[in-house]
Amino acid sequence: MANTLETKAKIRASEIRDKLGFSKEPVANIFSLIESLGILLTKKPIYDSNISAYFIHYKNNYLFFINSAHTLGRQHFSAAHELYHYYYDKNLNGTICDTFKFKNQRNESETLADYFAVHFLMPEDGIYKFFNLVGEDIDINKIIKAQNYFKVSFKAMLVRLKVLGLIDKSEYDRYSTIHLNSTFARLGYTRELIRPTEETYIPQSYLEILYENYDKNQITERAYKEYLSDVGLSIEDLKIEEEVEDLAEETSFDY
């Protein structure tokens, strides 16, 4: 069953990669890609939670939320996972996702989305092309180089290489136990992908759309508050921001 789902997800990932013009190359910036599709992207750290991401679909509007308490590599995987829902789950109004669980997921769609993320971010042909260029004698340096090239988590890259047979179980187990921070520093790699970003990002367009609908009585105040809550905000937060802006205008000087 799992192999059947992975094959289906692999075909779909290849279709979307071709549609977006990636071929065998890595996705340069998945967050920019998401926004270029007209999807509202939000990020906020949620600690002590299994939530990796979620998406909301209302009429023709889509919103992705990414938990920035996770490492950047994990966030990229979660974003690719949500892209599966965007392209292939048009019937869903929304779902909360705990990514990178595969067959342990609670339903088929979530499993497909995880496998899609693997093949979308780390296409088989792209992996082989990369290691043909840097040399097939794989060591920790080349694994980290590959991880940075494909912009995924270290664990995701290790699992991918093991599944493709490029490293064996003993190598996988050995590399799984290394201390990432010190190894990355020793080899001169940035640690950006293996650290949480903990950023809060809410596009202005999202707040504008919400307020416009609320101001025109197209959504209730309760719904307005709920949508704000989805991205970790409240009406009180927005009032504070307005007061700060008003104060800045009052204290500005014209020369």
Tab-separated table of N, CA and C in Angstrom, residues 128-247:
chain	number	residue	atom	x	y	z
A	128	TYR	N	20.744	11.734	-8.055
A	128	TYR	CA	21.790	11.002	-8.774
A	128	TYR	C	22.692	11.964	-9.550
A	129	LYS	N	22.097	12.979	-10.154
A	129	LYS	CA	22.881	13.969	-10.892
A	129	LYS	C	23.864	14.672	-9.958
A	130	PHE	N	23.380	15.031	-8.771
A	130	PHE	CA	24.240	15.727	-7.800
A	130	PHE	C	25.433	14.865	-7.415
A	131	PHE	N	25.196	13.608	-7.056
A	131	PHE	CA	26.291	12.760	-6.584
A	131	PHE	C	27.185	12.283	-7.723
A	132	ASN	N	26.695	12.285	-8.947
A	132	ASN	CA	27.571	12.004	-10.090
A	132	ASN	C	28.579	13.131	-10.280
A	133	LEU	N	28.154	14.351	-9.953
A	133	LEU	CA	29.026	15.507	-10.102
A	133	LEU	C	30.048	15.614	-8.971
A	134	VAL	N	29.611	15.343	-7.736
A	134	VAL	CA	30.531	15.510	-6.591
A	134	VAL	C	31.274	14.221	-6.252
A	135	GLY	N	30.873	13.122	-6.882
A	135	GLY	CA	31.535	11.844	-6.607
A	135	GLY	C	30.633	10.928	-5.806
A	136	GLU	N	30.546	9.679	-6.214
A	136	GLU	CA	29.617	8.743	-5.592
A	136	GLU	C	30.126	8.150	-4.284
A	137	ASP	N	31.383	8.414	-3.940
A	137	ASP	CA	31.919	7.952	-2.660
A	137	ASP	C	31.410	8.903	-1.575
A	138	ILE	N	30.286	8.535	-0.972
A	138	ILE	CA	29.556	9.455	-0.097
A	138	ILE	C	30.142	9.481	1.306
A	139	ASP	N	30.396	10.701	1.790
A	139	ASP	CA	30.839	10.892	3.162
A	139	ASP	C	30.002	12.012	3.787
A	140	ILE	N	30.274	12.350	5.044
A	140	ILE	CA	29.455	13.327	5.750
A	140	ILE	C	29.513	14.694	5.064
A	141	ASN	N	30.655	15.040	4.522
A	141	ASN	CA	30.803	16.320	3.843
A	141	ASN	C	29.853	16.414	2.653
A	142	LYS	N	29.788	15.351	1.859
A	142	LYS	CA	28.928	15.352	0.672
A	142	LYS	C	27.446	15.288	1.044
A	143	ILE	N	27.138	14.621	2.135
A	143	ILE	CA	25.741	14.565	2.587
A	143	ILE	C	25.268	15.959	2.995
A	144	ILE	N	26.105	16.672	3.742
A	144	ILE	CA	25.727	18.022	4.163
A	144	ILE	C	25.665	18.954	2.958
A	145	LYS	N	26.574	18.766	2.018
A	145	LYS	CA	26.556	19.565	0.794
A	145	LYS	C	25.249	19.330	0.030
A	146	ALA	N	24.840	18.063	-0.046
A	146	ALA	CA	23.581	17.720	-0.719
A	146	ALA	C	22.393	18.311	0.025
A	147	GLN	N	22.420	18.231	1.345
A	147	GLN	CA	21.345	18.800	2.154
A	147	GLN	C	21.181	20.286	1.880
A	148	ASN	N	22.299	21.001	1.826
A	148	ASN	CA	22.254	22.436	1.562
A	148	ASN	C	21.823	22.730	0.132
A	149	TYR	N	22.215	21.886	-0.793
A	149	TYR	CA	21.858	22.075	-2.198
A	149	TYR	C	20.353	21.930	-2.407
A	150	PHE	N	19.770	20.911	-1.762
A	150	PHE	CA	18.332	20.666	-1.919
A	150	PHE	C	17.494	21.371	-0.854
A	151	LYS	N	18.161	21.998	0.113
A	151	LYS	CA	17.506	22.830	1.120
A	151	LYS	C	16.477	22.062	1.949
A	152	VAL	N	16.924	20.927	2.477
A	152	VAL	CA	16.055	20.086	3.306
A	152	VAL	C	16.730	19.854	4.656
A	153	SER	N	16.040	19.158	5.543
A	153	SER	CA	16.634	18.834	6.837
A	153	SER	C	17.676	17.738	6.667
A	154	PHE	N	18.577	17.639	7.619
A	154	PHE	CA	19.614	16.612	7.569
A	154	PHE	C	18.974	15.222	7.608
A	155	LYS	N	17.963	15.060	8.453
A	155	LYS	CA	17.297	13.761	8.559
A	155	LYS	C	16.627	13.383	7.246
A	156	ALA	N	15.974	14.343	6.614
A	156	ALA	CA	15.291	14.069	5.345
A	156	ALA	C	16.290	13.605	4.293
A	157	MET	N	17.445	14.256	4.243
A	157	MET	CA	18.461	13.856	3.269
A	157	MET	C	19.001	12.469	3.577
A	158	LEU	N	19.249	12.173	4.849
A	158	LEU	CA	19.741	10.842	5.229
A	158	LEU	C	18.748	9.749	4.833
A	159	VAL	N	17.482	9.976	5.147
A	159	VAL	CA	16.450	8.984	4.819
A	159	VAL	C	16.382	8.786	3.306
A	160	ARG	N	16.462	9.873	2.563
A	160	ARG	CA	16.392	9.797	1.103
A	160	ARG	C	17.550	8.970	0.542
A	161	LEU	N	18.740	9.216	1.038
A	161	LEU	CA	19.913	8.484	0.551
A	161	LEU	C	19.827	7.003	0.906
A	162	LYS	N	19.279	6.703	2.081
A	162	LYS	CA	19.122	5.299	2.494
A	162	LYS	C	18.088	4.596	1.613
A	163	VAL	N	16.959	5.258	1.362
A	163	VAL	CA	15.908	4.665	0.523
A	163	VAL	C	16.415	4.413	-0.892
A	164	LEU	N	17.241	5.332	-1.409
A	164	LEU	CA	17.779	5.182	-2.768
A	164	LEU	C	18.965	4.223	-2.826
A	165	GLY	N	19.399	3.720	-1.666
A	165	GLY	CA	20.491	2.759	-1.630
A	165	GLY	C	21.860	3.383	-1.790
A	166	LEU	N	21.956	4.695	-1.594
A	166	LEU	CA	23.242	5.374	-1.729
A	166	LEU	C	24.056	5.294	-0.442
A	167	ILE	N	23.388	5.047	0.682
A	167	ILE	CA	24.073	4.689	1.921
A	167	ILE	C	23.349	3.477	2.506
A	168	ASP	N	24.063	2.659	3.269
A	168	ASP	CA	23.415	1.481	3.855
A	168	ASP	C	22.959	1.790	5.284
A	169	LYS	N	22.355	0.801	5.927
A	169	LYS	CA	21.780	1.024	7.251
A	169	LYS	C	22.853	1.401	8.273
A	170	SER	N	24.014	0.762	8.207
A	170	SER	CA	25.071	1.070	9.185
A	170	SER	C	25.560	2.509	9.016
A	171	GLU	N	25.669	2.963	7.773
A	171	GLU	CA	26.071	4.349	7.521
A	171	GLU	C	24.987	5.310	8.000
A	172	TYR	N	23.743	4.937	7.711
A	172	TYR	CA	22.613	5.767	8.161
A	172	TYR	C	22.635	5.902	9.682
A	173	ASP	N	22.809	4.790	10.380
A	173	ASP	CA	22.836	4.820	11.840
A	173	ASP	C	24.008	5.653	12.357
A	174	ARG	N	25.151	5.539	11.715
A	174	ARG	CA	26.343	6.277	12.164
A	174	ARG	C	26.164	7.778	11.946
A	175	TYR	N	25.680	8.162	10.774
A	175	TYR	CA	25.499	9.588	10.482
A	175	TYR	C	24.364	10.195	11.312
A	176	SER	N	23.417	9.358	11.716
A	176	SER	CA	22.275	9.855	12.507
A	176	SER	C	22.693	10.316	13.897
A	177	THR	N	23.856	9.866	14.348
A	177	THR	CA	24.274	10.165	15.720
A	177	THR	C	25.274	11.328	15.807
A	178	ILE	N	25.632	11.913	14.678
A	178	ILE	CA	26.626	12.997	14.732
A	178	ILE	C	26.021	14.245	15.382
A	179	HIS	N	26.870	15.069	15.947
A	179	HIS	CA	26.440	16.337	16.526
A	179	HIS	C	26.413	17.367	15.394
A	180	LEU	N	25.215	17.764	14.986
A	180	LEU	CA	25.064	18.567	13.784
A	180	LEU	C	25.745	19.926	13.873
A	181	ASN	N	25.510	20.652	14.969
A	181	ASN	CA	26.052	22.011	15.070
A	181	ASN	C	27.572	22.027	14.943
A	182	SER	N	28.248	21.158	15.685
A	182	SER	CA	29.709	21.153	15.660
A	182	SER	C	30.231	20.645	14.319
A	183	THR	N	29.543	19.663	13.729
A	183	THR	CA	29.977	19.121	12.434
A	183	THR	C	29.825	20.156	11.334
A	184	PHE	N	28.692	20.864	11.330
A	184	PHE	CA	28.480	21.909	10.329
A	184	PHE	C	29.528	23.010	10.480
A	185	ALA	N	29.794	23.394	11.725
A	185	ALA	CA	30.767	24.455	11.975
A	185	ALA	C	32.168	24.021	11.545
A	186	ARG	N	32.527	22.771	11.873
A	186	ARG	CA	33.869	22.258	11.541
A	186	ARG	C	34.087	22.204	10.037
A	187	LEU	N	33.019	21.859	9.286
A	187	LEU	CA	33.146	21.745	7.836
A	187	LEU	C	32.856	23.059	7.110
A	188	GLY	N	32.505	24.092	7.875
A	188	GLY	CA	32.332	25.417	7.284
A	188	GLY	C	30.988	25.671	6.633
A	189	TYR	N	29.953	24.905	7.031
A	189	TYR	CA	28.619	25.090	6.458
A	189	TYR	C	27.760	25.989	7.355
A	190	THR	N	26.892	26.759	6.729
A	190	THR	CA	25.934	27.538	7.497
A	190	THR	C	24.979	26.599	8.222
A	191	ARG	N	24.542	26.986	9.399
A	191	ARG	CA	23.621	26.154	10.183
A	191	ARG	C	22.169	26.590	10.025
A	192	GLU	N	21.917	27.392	9.023
A	192	GLU	CA	20.585	27.942	8.792
A	192	GLU	C	19.514	26.860	8.693
A	193	LEU	N	19.792	25.784	7.967
A	193	LEU	CA	18.790	24.747	7.726
A	193	LEU	C	18.507	23.880	8.943
A	194	ILE	N	19.442	23.842	9.894
A	194	ILE	CA	19.262	22.935	11.042
A	194	ILE	C	18.823	23.682	12.294
A	195	ARG	N	18.428	24.940	12.131
A	195	ARG	CA	17.965	25.737	13.270
A	195	ARG	C	16.548	26.252	13.033
A	196	PRO	N	15.760	26.393	14.090
A	196	PRO	CA	14.448	27.035	13.947
A	196	PRO	C	14.631	28.513	13.589
A	197	THR	N	13.753	29.051	12.776
A	197	THR	CA	13.826	30.486	12.462
A	197	THR	C	13.056	31.312	13.481
A	198	GLU	N	11.998	30.716	14.043
A	198	GLU	CA	11.176	31.357	15.080
A	198	GLU	C	10.642	32.731	14.634
A	199	GLU	N	10.448	32.871	13.352
A	199	GLU	CA	9.961	34.147	12.837
A	199	GLU	C	8.433	34.186	12.803
A	200	THR	N	7.900	35.381	12.869
A	200	THR	CA	6.474	35.591	12.646
A	200	THR	C	6.337	36.387	11.359
A	201	TYR	N	5.658	35.800	10.395
A	201	TYR	CA	5.491	36.446	9.092
A	201	TYR	C	4.029	36.392	8.697
A	202	ILE	N	3.435	37.544	8.542
A	202	ILE	CA	2.036	37.640	8.124
A	202	ILE	C	1.971	38.660	6.998
A	203	PRO	N	1.625	38.255	5.792
A	203	PRO	CA	1.596	39.201	4.676
A	203	PRO	C	0.543	40.282	4.884
A	204	GLN	N	0.871	41.492	4.530
A	204	GLN	CA	-0.057	42.602	4.670
A	204	GLN	C	-1.353	42.337	3.927
A	205	SER	N	-1.239	41.654	2.782
A	205	SER	CA	-2.432	41.382	1.963
A	205	SER	C	-3.455	40.550	2.729
A	206	TYR	N	-2.978	39.652	3.597
A	206	TYR	CA	-3.898	38.821	4.379
A	206	TYR	C	-4.721	39.679	5.328
A	207	LEU	N	-4.053	40.588	6.033
A	207	LEU	CA	-4.751	41.458	6.970
A	207	LEU	C	-5.701	42.405	6.240
A	208	GLU	N	-5.287	42.861	5.055
A	208	GLU	CA	-6.130	43.760	4.265
A	208	GLU	C	-7.401	43.055	3.795
A	209	ILE	N	-7.247	41.820	3.320
A	209	ILE	CA	-8.405	41.050	2.856
A	209	ILE	C	-9.365	40.788	4.002
A	210	LEU	N	-8.813	40.406	5.161
A	210	LEU	CA	-9.654	40.149	6.328
A	210	LEU	C	-10.446	41.386	6.729
A	211	TYR	N	-9.725	42.512	6.846
A	211	TYR	CA	-10.386	43.728	7.307
A	211	TYR	C	-11.432	44.198	6.302
A	212	GLU	N	-11.122	44.077	5.019
A	212	GLU	CA	-12.076	44.496	3.982
A	212	GLU	C	-13.370	43.696	4.086
A	213	ASN	N	-13.235	42.382	4.277
A	213	ASN	CA	-14.429	41.539	4.416
A	213	ASN	C	-15.199	41.857	5.695
A	214	TYR	N	-14.465	42.135	6.761
A	214	TYR	CA	-15.105	42.485	8.030
A	214	TYR	C	-15.790	43.845	7.929
A	215	ASP	N	-15.110	44.808	7.322
A	215	ASP	CA	-15.649	46.165	7.195
A	215	ASP	C	-16.905	46.192	6.328
A	216	LYS	N	-16.998	45.304	5.362
A	216	LYS	CA	-18.155	45.246	4.457
A	216	LYS	C	-19.226	44.281	4.970
A	217	ASN	N	-19.040	43.816	6.217
A	217	ASN	CA	-19.993	42.895	6.850
A	217	ASN	C	-20.142	41.576	6.101
A	218	GLN	N	-19.083	41.182	5.398
A	218	GLN	CA	-19.109	39.911	4.695
A	218	GLN	C	-18.688	38.759	5.612
A	219	ILE	N	-18.017	39.098	6.703
A	219	ILE	CA	-17.747	38.120	7.757
A	219	ILE	C	-18.076	38.781	9.098
A	220	THR	N	-18.478	37.988	10.059
A	220	THR	CA	-18.840	38.519	11.373
A	220	THR	C	-17.587	38.887	12.163
A	221	GLU	N	-17.784	39.622	13.248
A	221	GLU	CA	-16.651	39.954	14.109
A	221	GLU	C	-16.046	38.691	14.698
A	222	ARG	N	-16.902	37.740	15.009
A	222	ARG	CA	-16.411	36.477	15.564
A	222	ARG	C	-15.509	35.765	14.549
A	223	ALA	N	-15.959	35.723	13.276
A	223	ALA	CA	-15.156	35.086	12.235
A	223	ALA	C	-13.848	35.847	12.025
A	224	TYR	N	-13.930	37.180	12.080
A	224	TYR	CA	-12.744	38.030	11.929
A	224	TYR	C	-11.712	37.691	13.008
A	225	LYS	N	-12.191	37.574	14.234
A	225	LYS	CA	-11.301	37.233	15.349
A	225	LYS	C	-10.702	35.843	15.172
A	226	GLU	N	-11.506	34.902	14.665
A	226	GLU	CA	-11.022	33.540	14.482
A	226	GLU	C	-9.940	33.478	13.414
A	227	TYR	N	-10.153	34.217	12.313
A	227	TYR	CA	-9.145	34.231	11.246
A	227	TYR	C	-7.859	34.891	11.725
A	228	LEU	N	-7.978	35.926	12.531
A	228	LEU	CA	-6.786	36.550	13.105
A	228	LEU	C	-6.084	35.582	14.047
A	229	SER	N	-6.885	34.865	14.806
A	229	SER	CA	-6.328	33.898	15.757
A	229	SER	C	-5.558	32.794	15.037
A	230	ASP	N	-6.007	32.446	13.819
A	230	ASP	CA	-5.325	31.418	13.037
A	230	ASP	C	-3.874	31.770	12.768
A	231	VAL	N	-3.564	33.064	12.726
A	231	VAL	CA	-2.180	33.489	12.495
A	231	VAL	C	-1.583	34.134	13.743
A	232	GLY	N	-2.205	33.851	14.895
A	232	GLY	CA	-1.643	34.288	16.169
A	232	GLY	C	-1.833	35.748	16.487
A	233	LEU	N	-2.855	36.375	15.920
A	233	LEU	CA	-3.116	37.783	16.190
A	233	LEU	C	-4.498	37.958	16.798
A	234	SER	N	-4.737	39.150	17.350
A	234	SER	CA	-6.043	39.525	17.873
A	234	SER	C	-6.337	40.947	17.431
A	235	ILE	N	-7.595	41.359	17.570
A	235	ILE	CA	-7.960	42.735	17.232
A	235	ILE	C	-7.164	43.707	18.091
A	236	GLU	N	-6.926	43.325	19.338
A	236	GLU	CA	-6.159	44.174	20.254
A	236	GLU	C	-4.739	44.397	19.723
A	237	ASP	N	-4.143	43.342	19.141
A	237	ASP	CA	-2.806	43.489	18.561
A	237	ASP	C	-2.802	44.530	17.455
A	238	LEU	N	-3.822	44.497	16.618
A	238	LEU	CA	-3.889	45.441	15.500
A	238	LEU	C	-4.117	46.858	16.001
A	239	LYS	N	-4.890	47.005	17.073
A	239	LYS	CA	-5.125	48.334	17.645
A	239	LYS	C	-3.828	48.922	18.192
A	240	ILE	N	-3.008	48.055	18.795
A	240	ILE	CA	-1.721	48.516	19.315
A	240	ILE	C	-0.839	49.006	18.178
A	241	GLU	N	-0.841	48.264	17.049
A	241	GLU	CA	-0.034	48.660	15.899
A	241	GLU	C	-0.505	49.999	15.348
A	242	GLU	N	-1.838	50.207	15.306
A	242	GLU	CA	-2.373	51.473	14.814
A	242	GLU	C	-1.956	52.623	15.716
A	243	GLU	N	-1.979	52.387	17.031
A	243	GLU	CA	-1.594	53.437	17.974
A	243	GLU	C	-0.122	53.802	17.799
A	244	VAL	N	0.722	52.797	17.549
A	244	VAL	CA	2.143	53.057	17.336
A	244	VAL	C	2.343	53.878	16.064
A	245	GLU	N	1.595	53.536	15.003
A	245	GLU	CA	1.707	54.285	13.757
A	245	GLU	C	1.245	55.722	13.938
A	246	ASP	N	0.147	55.922	14.665
A	246	ASP	CA	-0.358	57.271	14.914
A	246	ASP	C	0.665	58.092	15.688
A	247	LEU	N	1.291	57.461	16.680
A	247	LEU	CA	2.287	58.153	17.483
A	247	LEU	C	3.486	58.546	16.633
